[in-house]
Tab-separated table of C-alpha atoms in Angstrom:
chain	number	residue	atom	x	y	z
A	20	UNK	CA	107.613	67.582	33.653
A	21	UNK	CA	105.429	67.850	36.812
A	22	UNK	CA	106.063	70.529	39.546
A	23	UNK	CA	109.022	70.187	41.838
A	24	UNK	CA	108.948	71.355	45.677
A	25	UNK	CA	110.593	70.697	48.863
A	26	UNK	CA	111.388	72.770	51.622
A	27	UNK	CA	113.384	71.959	54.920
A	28	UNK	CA	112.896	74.299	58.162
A	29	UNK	CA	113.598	74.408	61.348
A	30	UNK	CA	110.692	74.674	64.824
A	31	UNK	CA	113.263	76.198	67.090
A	32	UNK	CA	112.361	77.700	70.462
A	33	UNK	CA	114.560	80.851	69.608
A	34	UNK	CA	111.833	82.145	67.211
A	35	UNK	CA	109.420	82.038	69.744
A	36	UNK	CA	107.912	78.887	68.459
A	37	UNK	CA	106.107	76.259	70.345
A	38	UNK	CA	106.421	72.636	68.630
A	39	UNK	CA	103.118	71.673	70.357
A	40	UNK	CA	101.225	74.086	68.344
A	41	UNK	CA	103.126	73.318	65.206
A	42	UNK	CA	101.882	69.795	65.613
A	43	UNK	CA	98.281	70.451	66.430
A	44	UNK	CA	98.281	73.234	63.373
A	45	UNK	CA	99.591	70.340	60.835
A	46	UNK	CA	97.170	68.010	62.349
A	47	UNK	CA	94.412	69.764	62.759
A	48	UNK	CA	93.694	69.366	66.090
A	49	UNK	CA	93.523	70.100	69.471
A	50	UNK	CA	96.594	69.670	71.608
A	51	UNK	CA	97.509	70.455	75.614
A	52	UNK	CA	100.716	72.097	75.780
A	53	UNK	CA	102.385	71.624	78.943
A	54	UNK	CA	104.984	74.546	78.231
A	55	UNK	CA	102.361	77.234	77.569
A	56	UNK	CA	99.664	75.980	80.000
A	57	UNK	CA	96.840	76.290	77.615
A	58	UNK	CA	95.428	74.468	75.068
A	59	UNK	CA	96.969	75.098	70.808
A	60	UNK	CA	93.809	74.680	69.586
A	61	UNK	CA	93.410	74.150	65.681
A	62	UNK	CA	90.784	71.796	65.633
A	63	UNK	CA	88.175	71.967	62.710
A	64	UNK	CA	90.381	72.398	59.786
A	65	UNK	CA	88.759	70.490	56.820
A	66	UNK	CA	91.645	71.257	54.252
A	67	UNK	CA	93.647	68.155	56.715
A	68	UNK	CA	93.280	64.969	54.241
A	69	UNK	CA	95.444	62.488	56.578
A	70	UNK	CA	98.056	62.254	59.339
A	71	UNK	CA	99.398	59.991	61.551
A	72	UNK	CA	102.735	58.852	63.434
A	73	UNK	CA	105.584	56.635	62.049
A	74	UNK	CA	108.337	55.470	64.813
A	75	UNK	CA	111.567	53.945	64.064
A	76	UNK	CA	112.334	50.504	65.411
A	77	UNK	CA	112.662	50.109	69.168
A	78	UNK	CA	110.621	53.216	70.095
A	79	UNK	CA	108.361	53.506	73.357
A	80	UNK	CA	104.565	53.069	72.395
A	81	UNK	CA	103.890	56.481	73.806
A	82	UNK	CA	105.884	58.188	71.275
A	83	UNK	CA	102.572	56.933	68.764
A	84	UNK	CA	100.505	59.770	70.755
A	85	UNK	CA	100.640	62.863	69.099
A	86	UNK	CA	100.303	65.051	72.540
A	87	UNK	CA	102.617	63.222	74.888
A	88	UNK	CA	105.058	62.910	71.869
A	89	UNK	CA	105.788	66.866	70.989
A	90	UNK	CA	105.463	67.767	75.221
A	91	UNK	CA	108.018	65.048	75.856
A	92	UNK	CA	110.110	67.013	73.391
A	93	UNK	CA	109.700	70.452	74.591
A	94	UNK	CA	110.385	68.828	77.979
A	95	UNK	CA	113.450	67.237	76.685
A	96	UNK	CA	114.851	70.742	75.406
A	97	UNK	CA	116.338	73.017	78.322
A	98	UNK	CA	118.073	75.589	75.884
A	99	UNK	CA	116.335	78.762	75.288
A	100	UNK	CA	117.113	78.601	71.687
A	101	UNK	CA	116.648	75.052	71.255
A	102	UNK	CA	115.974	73.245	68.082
A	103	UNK	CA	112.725	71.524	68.608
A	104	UNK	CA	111.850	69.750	65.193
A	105	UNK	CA	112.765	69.890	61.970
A	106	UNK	CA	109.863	69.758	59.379
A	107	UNK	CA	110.204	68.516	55.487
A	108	UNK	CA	107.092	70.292	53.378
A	109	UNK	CA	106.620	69.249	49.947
A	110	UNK	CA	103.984	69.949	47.222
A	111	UNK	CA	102.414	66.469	45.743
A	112	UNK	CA	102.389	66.996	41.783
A	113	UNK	CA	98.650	67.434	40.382
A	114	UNK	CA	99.818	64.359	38.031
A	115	UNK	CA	99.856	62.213	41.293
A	116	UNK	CA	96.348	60.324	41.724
A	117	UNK	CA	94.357	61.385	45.378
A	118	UNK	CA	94.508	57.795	46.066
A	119	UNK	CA	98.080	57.634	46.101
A	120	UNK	CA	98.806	60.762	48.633
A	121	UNK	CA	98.452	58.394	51.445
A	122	UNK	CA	100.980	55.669	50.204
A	123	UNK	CA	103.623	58.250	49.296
A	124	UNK	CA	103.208	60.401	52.391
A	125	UNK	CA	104.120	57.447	54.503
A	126	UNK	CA	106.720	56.012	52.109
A	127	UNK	CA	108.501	59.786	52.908
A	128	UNK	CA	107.813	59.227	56.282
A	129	UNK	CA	109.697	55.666	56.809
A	130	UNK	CA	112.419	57.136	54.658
A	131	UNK	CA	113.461	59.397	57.874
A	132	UNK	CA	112.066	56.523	60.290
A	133	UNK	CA	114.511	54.037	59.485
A	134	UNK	CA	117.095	56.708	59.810
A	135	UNK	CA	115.849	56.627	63.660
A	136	UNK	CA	113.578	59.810	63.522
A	137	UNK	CA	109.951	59.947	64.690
A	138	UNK	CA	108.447	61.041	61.757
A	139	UNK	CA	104.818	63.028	62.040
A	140	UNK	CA	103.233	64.003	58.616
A	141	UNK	CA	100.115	65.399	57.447
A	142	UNK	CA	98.733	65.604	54.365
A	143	UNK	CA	96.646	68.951	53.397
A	144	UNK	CA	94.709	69.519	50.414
A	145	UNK	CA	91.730	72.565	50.428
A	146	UNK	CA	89.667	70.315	48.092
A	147	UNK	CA	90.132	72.349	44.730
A	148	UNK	CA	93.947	70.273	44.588
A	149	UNK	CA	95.381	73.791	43.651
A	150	UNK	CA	98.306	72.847	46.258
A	151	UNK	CA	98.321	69.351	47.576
A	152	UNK	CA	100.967	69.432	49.965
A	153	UNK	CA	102.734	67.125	52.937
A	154	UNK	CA	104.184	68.061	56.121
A	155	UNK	CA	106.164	66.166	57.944
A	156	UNK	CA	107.634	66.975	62.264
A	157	UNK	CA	110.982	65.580	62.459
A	158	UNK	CA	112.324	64.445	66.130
A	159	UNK	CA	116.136	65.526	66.595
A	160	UNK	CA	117.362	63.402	69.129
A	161	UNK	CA	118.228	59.588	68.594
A	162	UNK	CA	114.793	57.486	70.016
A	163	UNK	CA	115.939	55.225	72.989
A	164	UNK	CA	113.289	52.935	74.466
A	165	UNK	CA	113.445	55.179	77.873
A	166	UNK	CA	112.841	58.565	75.644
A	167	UNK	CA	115.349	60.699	73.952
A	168	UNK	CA	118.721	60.787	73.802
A	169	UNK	CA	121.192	62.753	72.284
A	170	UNK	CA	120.643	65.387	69.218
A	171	UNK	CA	121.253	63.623	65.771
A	172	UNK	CA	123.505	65.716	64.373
A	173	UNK	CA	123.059	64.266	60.681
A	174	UNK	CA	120.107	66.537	60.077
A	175	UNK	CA	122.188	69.721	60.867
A	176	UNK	CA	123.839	70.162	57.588
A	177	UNK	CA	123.015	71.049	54.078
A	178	UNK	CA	123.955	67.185	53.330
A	179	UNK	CA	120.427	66.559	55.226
A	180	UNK	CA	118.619	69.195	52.490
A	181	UNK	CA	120.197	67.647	49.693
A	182	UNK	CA	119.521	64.229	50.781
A	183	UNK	CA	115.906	65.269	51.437
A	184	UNK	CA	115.338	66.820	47.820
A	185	UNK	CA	116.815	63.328	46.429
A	186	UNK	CA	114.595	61.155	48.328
A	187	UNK	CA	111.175	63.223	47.344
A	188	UNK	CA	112.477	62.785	43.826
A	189	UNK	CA	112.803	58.960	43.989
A	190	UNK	CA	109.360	58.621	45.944
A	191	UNK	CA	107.485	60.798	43.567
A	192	UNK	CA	108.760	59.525	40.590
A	193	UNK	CA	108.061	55.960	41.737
A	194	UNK	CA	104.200	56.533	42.647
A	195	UNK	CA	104.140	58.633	38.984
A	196	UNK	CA	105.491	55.452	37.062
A	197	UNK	CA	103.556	52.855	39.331
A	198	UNK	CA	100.123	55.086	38.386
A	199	UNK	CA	100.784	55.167	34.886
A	200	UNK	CA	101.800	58.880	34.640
A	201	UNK	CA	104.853	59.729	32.192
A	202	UNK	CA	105.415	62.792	34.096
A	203	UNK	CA	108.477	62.909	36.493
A	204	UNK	CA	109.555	65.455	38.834
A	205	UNK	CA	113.422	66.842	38.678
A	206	UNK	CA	115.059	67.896	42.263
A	207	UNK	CA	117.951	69.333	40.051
A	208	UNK	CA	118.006	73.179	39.908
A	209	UNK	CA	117.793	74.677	36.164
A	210	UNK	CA	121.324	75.906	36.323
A	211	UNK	CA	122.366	71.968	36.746
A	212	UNK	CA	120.297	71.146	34.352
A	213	UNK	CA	121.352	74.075	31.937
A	214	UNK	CA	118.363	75.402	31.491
A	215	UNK	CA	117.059	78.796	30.108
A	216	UNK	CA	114.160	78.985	32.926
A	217	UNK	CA	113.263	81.508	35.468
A	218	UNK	CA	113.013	79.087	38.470
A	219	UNK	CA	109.565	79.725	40.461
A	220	UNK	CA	109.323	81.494	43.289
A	221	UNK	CA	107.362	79.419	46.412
A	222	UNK	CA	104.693	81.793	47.132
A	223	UNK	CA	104.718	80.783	50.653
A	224	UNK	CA	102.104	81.603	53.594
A	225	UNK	CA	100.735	85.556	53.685
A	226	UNK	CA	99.733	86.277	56.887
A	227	UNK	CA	97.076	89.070	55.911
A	228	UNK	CA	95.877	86.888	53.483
A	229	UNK	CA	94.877	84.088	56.360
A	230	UNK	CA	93.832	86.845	58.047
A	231	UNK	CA	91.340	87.839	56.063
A	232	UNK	CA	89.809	84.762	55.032
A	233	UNK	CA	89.744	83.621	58.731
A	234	UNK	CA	87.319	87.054	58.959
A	235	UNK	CA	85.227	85.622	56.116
A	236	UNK	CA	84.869	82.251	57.688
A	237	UNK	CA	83.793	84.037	60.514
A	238	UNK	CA	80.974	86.174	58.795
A	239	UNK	CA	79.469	82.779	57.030
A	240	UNK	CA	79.232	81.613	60.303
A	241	UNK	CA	77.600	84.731	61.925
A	242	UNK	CA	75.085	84.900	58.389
A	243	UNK	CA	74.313	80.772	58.619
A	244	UNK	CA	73.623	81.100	62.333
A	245	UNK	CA	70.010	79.319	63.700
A	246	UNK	CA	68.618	82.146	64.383
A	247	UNK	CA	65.195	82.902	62.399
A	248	UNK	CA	64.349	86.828	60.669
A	249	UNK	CA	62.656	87.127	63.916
A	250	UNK	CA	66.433	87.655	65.834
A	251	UNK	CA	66.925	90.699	63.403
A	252	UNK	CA	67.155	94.030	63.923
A	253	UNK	CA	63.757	96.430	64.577
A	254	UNK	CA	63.712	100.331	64.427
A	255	UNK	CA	63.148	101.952	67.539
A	256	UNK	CA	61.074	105.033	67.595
A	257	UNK	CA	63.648	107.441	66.453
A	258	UNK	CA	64.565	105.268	62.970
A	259	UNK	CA	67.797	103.449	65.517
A	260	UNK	CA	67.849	99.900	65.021
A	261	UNK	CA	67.857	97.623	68.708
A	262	UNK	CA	68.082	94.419	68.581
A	263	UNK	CA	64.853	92.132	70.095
A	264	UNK	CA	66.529	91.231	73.098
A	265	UNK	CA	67.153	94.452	74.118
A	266	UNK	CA	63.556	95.779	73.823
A	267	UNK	CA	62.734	92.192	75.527
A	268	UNK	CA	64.908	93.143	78.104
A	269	UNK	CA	63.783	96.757	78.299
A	270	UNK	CA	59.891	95.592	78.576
A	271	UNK	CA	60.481	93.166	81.340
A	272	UNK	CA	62.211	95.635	83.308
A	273	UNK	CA	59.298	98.248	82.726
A	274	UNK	CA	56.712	95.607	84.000
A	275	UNK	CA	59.136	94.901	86.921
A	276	UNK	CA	58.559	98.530	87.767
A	277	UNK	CA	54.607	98.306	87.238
A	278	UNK	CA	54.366	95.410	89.749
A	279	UNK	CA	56.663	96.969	92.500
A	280	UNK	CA	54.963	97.821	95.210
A	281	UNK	CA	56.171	101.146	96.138
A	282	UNK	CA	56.077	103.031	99.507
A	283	UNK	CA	53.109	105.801	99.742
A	284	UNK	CA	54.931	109.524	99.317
A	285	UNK	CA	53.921	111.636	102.180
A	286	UNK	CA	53.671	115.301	100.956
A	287	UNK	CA	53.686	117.765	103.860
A	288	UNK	CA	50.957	120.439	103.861
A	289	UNK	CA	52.068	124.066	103.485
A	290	UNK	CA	52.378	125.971	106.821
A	291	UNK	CA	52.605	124.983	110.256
A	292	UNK	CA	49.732	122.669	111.782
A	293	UNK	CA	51.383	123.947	115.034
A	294	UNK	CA	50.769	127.947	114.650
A	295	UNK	CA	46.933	126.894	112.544
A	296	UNK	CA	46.139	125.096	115.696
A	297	UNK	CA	47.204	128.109	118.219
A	298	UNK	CA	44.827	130.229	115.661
A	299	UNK	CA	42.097	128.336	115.723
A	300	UNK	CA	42.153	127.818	119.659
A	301	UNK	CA	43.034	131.549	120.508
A	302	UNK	CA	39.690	132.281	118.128
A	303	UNK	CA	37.380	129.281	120.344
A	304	UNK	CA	39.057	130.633	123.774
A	305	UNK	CA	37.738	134.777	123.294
A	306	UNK	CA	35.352	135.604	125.950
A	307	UNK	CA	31.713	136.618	124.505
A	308	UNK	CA	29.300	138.777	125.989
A	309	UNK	CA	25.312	137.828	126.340
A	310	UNK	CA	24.523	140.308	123.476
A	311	UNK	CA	27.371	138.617	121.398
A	312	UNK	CA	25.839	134.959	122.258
A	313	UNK	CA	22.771	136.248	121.424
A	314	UNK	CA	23.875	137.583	118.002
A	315	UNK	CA	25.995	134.015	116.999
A	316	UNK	CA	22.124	132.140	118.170
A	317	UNK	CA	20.183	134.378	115.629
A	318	UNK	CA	22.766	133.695	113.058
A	319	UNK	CA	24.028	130.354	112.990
A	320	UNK	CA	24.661	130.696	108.830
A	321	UNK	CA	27.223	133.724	109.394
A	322	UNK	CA	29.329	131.641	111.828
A	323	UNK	CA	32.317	133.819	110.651
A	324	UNK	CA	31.210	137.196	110.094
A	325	UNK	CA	29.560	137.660	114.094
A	326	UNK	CA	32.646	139.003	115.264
A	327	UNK	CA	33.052	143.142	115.586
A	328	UNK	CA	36.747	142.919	116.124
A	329	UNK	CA	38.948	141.345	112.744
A	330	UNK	CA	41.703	139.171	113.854
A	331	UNK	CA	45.208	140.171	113.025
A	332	UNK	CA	46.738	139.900	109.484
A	333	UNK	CA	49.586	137.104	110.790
A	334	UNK	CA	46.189	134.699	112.282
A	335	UNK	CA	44.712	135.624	108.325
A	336	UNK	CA	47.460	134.565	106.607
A	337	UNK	CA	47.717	131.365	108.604
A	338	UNK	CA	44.070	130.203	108.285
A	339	UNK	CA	43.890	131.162	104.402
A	340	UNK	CA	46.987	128.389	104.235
A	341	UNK	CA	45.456	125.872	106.277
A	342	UNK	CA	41.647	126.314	104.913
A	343	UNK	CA	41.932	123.055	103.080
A	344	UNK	CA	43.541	121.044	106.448
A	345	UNK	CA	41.025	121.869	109.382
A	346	UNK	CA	39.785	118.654	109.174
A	347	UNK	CA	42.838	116.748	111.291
A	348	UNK	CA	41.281	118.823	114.139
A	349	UNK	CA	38.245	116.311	114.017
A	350	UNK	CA	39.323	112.824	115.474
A	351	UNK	CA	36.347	111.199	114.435
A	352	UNK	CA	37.344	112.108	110.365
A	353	UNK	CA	40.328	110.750	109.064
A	354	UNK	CA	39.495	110.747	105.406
A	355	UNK	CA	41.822	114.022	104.541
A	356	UNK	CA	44.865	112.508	106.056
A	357	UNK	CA	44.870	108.803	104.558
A	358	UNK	CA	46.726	108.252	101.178
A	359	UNK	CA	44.917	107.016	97.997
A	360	UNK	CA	45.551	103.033	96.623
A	361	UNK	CA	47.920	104.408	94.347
A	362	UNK	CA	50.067	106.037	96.690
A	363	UNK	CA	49.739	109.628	95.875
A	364	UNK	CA	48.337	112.070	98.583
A	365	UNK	CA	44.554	113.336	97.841
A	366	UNK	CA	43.963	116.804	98.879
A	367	UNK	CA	40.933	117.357	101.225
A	368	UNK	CA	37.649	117.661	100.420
A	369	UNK	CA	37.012	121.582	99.866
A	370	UNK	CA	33.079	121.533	100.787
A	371	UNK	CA	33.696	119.461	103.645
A	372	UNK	CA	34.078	121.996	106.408
C-alpha cells in the first residue's frame, strides 16, 4: 500500500492572503501584483520540477498567462473576505516513476478543467523525492470567453473534498498499474476500512523551520561569494579586525589630506608692534649732548650701554618681548615676516640684529 495524501484549502482574501503571490510561490517565479503594487517575487526555487496552465473549453487565451490570470482574479473579487482560489495539494507516492509526475499532474488538472475551472498546478520535488508533491490554483467563478462570471458554487461543499480524494485515487492508481507497480493508494480513512492503524499526521509547513534554512541558504551564498582571501578581514593595530575597504578608504582619505593645499597659519607675535614701535622711536628721538655724541663715536660696539640715564621698566619689558621682531622696522628685510613652504611661521633670525 503506497502513501495516501490530499488536502483541499482555501486562498481567501480574509486571511490576508494575496492569490498573486500564492501563484508565483507554487511556480516559482516572479509575478507583478497589481493589488499590492510590488512585485511577489519567488523566483529561483530549484525544488519547482514543472508547472503550467490548463483552461477549460471556451476560455480567453489570456487566461494561459500566469500573471494576467491570478490579477484578473483579484480584480474580479470586490469582497474583503473574498474567496480567491481554491488549491488541491497532494503527495505523489515514491512508488510512482519521476517520469510519470508530469502525465498525472495534468491528468488531475483536466479532471477540474472539464468541470470549467482554470486549473494551475505545479509540481515540487527537493531532489532527494522525500515528498514529491503537486499543487494545483483552482479559479472559482464559471470561465466565460469575456472573463469571469459567477462563483461556482460546486466547490463550496464537503461533496467537492470528497470528490477530490476519489479522483486522486483513480489517477494514482491508474499511472501505478500503467508503470507496472502493484502498489495502490486507498482515499478511504482506516475507520472505513476497519482498520487497527493510527492514521498519520501531515506534518505540514513549519515556519521556523523555512526560516532557518532560508538563513543557511543565505550564509552558502555569503561563504561561495567571488571574492578572493584577499577581501578578508586584517587586524588593525590594536588586534580589531577592519575590513580592506575600510583601511582602503581610510588611506585615500589620508593622502587626500597630504595633497591639500592648505592656507599658511598666521601666528601673531607676542606684544604690541604698536607700543615696541613708540619705544624704539621715543629712544632714537632723545636729544644728545656733544660729549654724549662724542662718547657713542668712540664706542660704536656698546651701542646700548652709552646711555647714563636707564629707560623705564614698562619701555624694558616691551623691548625684551619684541627683541626677536625689530626687524619689520627695516623695509628693505622682509625675511622675518614671510611664512615657510610648509606653511608654518619661522621665528626670526636671533643674530640678525
Amino acid at each position: 500500500m503506497a502513501i495516501y495524501h490530499l488536502n483541499v484549502k482555501n486562498i481567501s482574501r480574509g486571511d490576508g492572503r494575496s492569490v498573486v503571490a500564492a501563484a508565483a510561490y507554487r511556480a516559482g517565479e516572479v509575478l507583478p501584483n497589481d493589488a499590492e503594487e510590488k512585485l511577489s517575487d519567488f523566483g529561483g526555487r530549484r525544488d519547482v520540477i514543472a508547472n503550467g496552465i490548463r483552461l477549460p473549453v471556451g476560455a480567453p487565451e489570456w487566461m494561459a498567462d500566469r500573471t494576467t490570470l491570478w490579477n484578473a482574479v483579484e480584480l474580479a473579487e470586490r469582497r474583503h473576505d473574498a474567496r480567491l482560489a481554491k488549491e488541491i495539494e497532494f503527495a505523489l507516492p515514491r512508488e510512482l516513476p519521476h517520469s510519470t509526475w508530469l502525465t498525472v499532474a495534468h491528468a488531475m488538472a483536466d479532471a477540474y478543467t472539464a468541470q470549467g475551472f482554470v486549473a494551475d498546478f505545479a509540481i515540487h520535488d527537493d531532489g532527494t523525492q522525500h515528498n514529491p508533491h503537486v499543487h494545483i490554483l483552482l479559479t472559482t467563478r464559471v470561465v466565460t470567453s469575456e472573463g469571469f462570471g459567477p462563483k461556482i458554487r460546486s466547490a463550496d461543499g464537503r461533496q467537492f473534498i470528497t470528490d477530490a480524494r476519489a479522483t486522486w485515487e483513480r489517477v494514482a492508481n491508474a499511472a501505478l498499474k500503467a508503470a507496472g507497480v502493484s502498489a495502490v493508494i486507498d482515499s478511504r480513512s482506516y475507520a472505513k476500512r476497519k482498520l487497527d492503524h493510527t492514521p498519520g499526521q501531515h506534518r505540514g509547513p513549519d515556519k521556523q523551520e523555512r526560516r532557518a534554512k532560508r538563513q543557511r541558504q543565505r550564509e552558502r551564498e555569503r561563504m561561495t561569494s567571488e571574492h578572493d582571501d584577499r577581501d578578508l578581514p586584517v587586524p588593525d593595530p590594536d588586534g580589531s579586525p577592519i575590513h580592506p575597504r575600510e583601511l582602503a578608504a581610510a588611506e585615500g582619505r589620508m593622502l587626500s589630506d597630504l595633497e591639500r593645499e592648505e592656507p599658511p597659519v598666521f601666528q601673531e607675535p607676542n606684544g604690541d608692534p604698536t607700543a615696541a614701535q613708540q619705544v624704539i622711536e621715543r629712544q632714537n628721538s632723545r636729544t644728545l649732548t656733544d660729549d654724549d655724541a662724542a662718547a657713542y663715536r668712540l664706542a660704536p660696539d656698546d651701542t646700548l650701554d652709552w646711555l647714563n640715564s636707564p629707560i623705564s621698566s614698562q619701555d624694558e619689558t616691551v623691548l625684551e618681548r619684541w627683541e626677536n621682531h625689530l626687524d619689520w622696522l627695516d623695509a628693505s628685510d622682509q625675511r622675518p615676516s614671510a611664512p615657510a613652504g610648509d606653511g608654518s611661521w619661522q621665528e626670526p633670525d636671533r643674530k640678525h640684529r
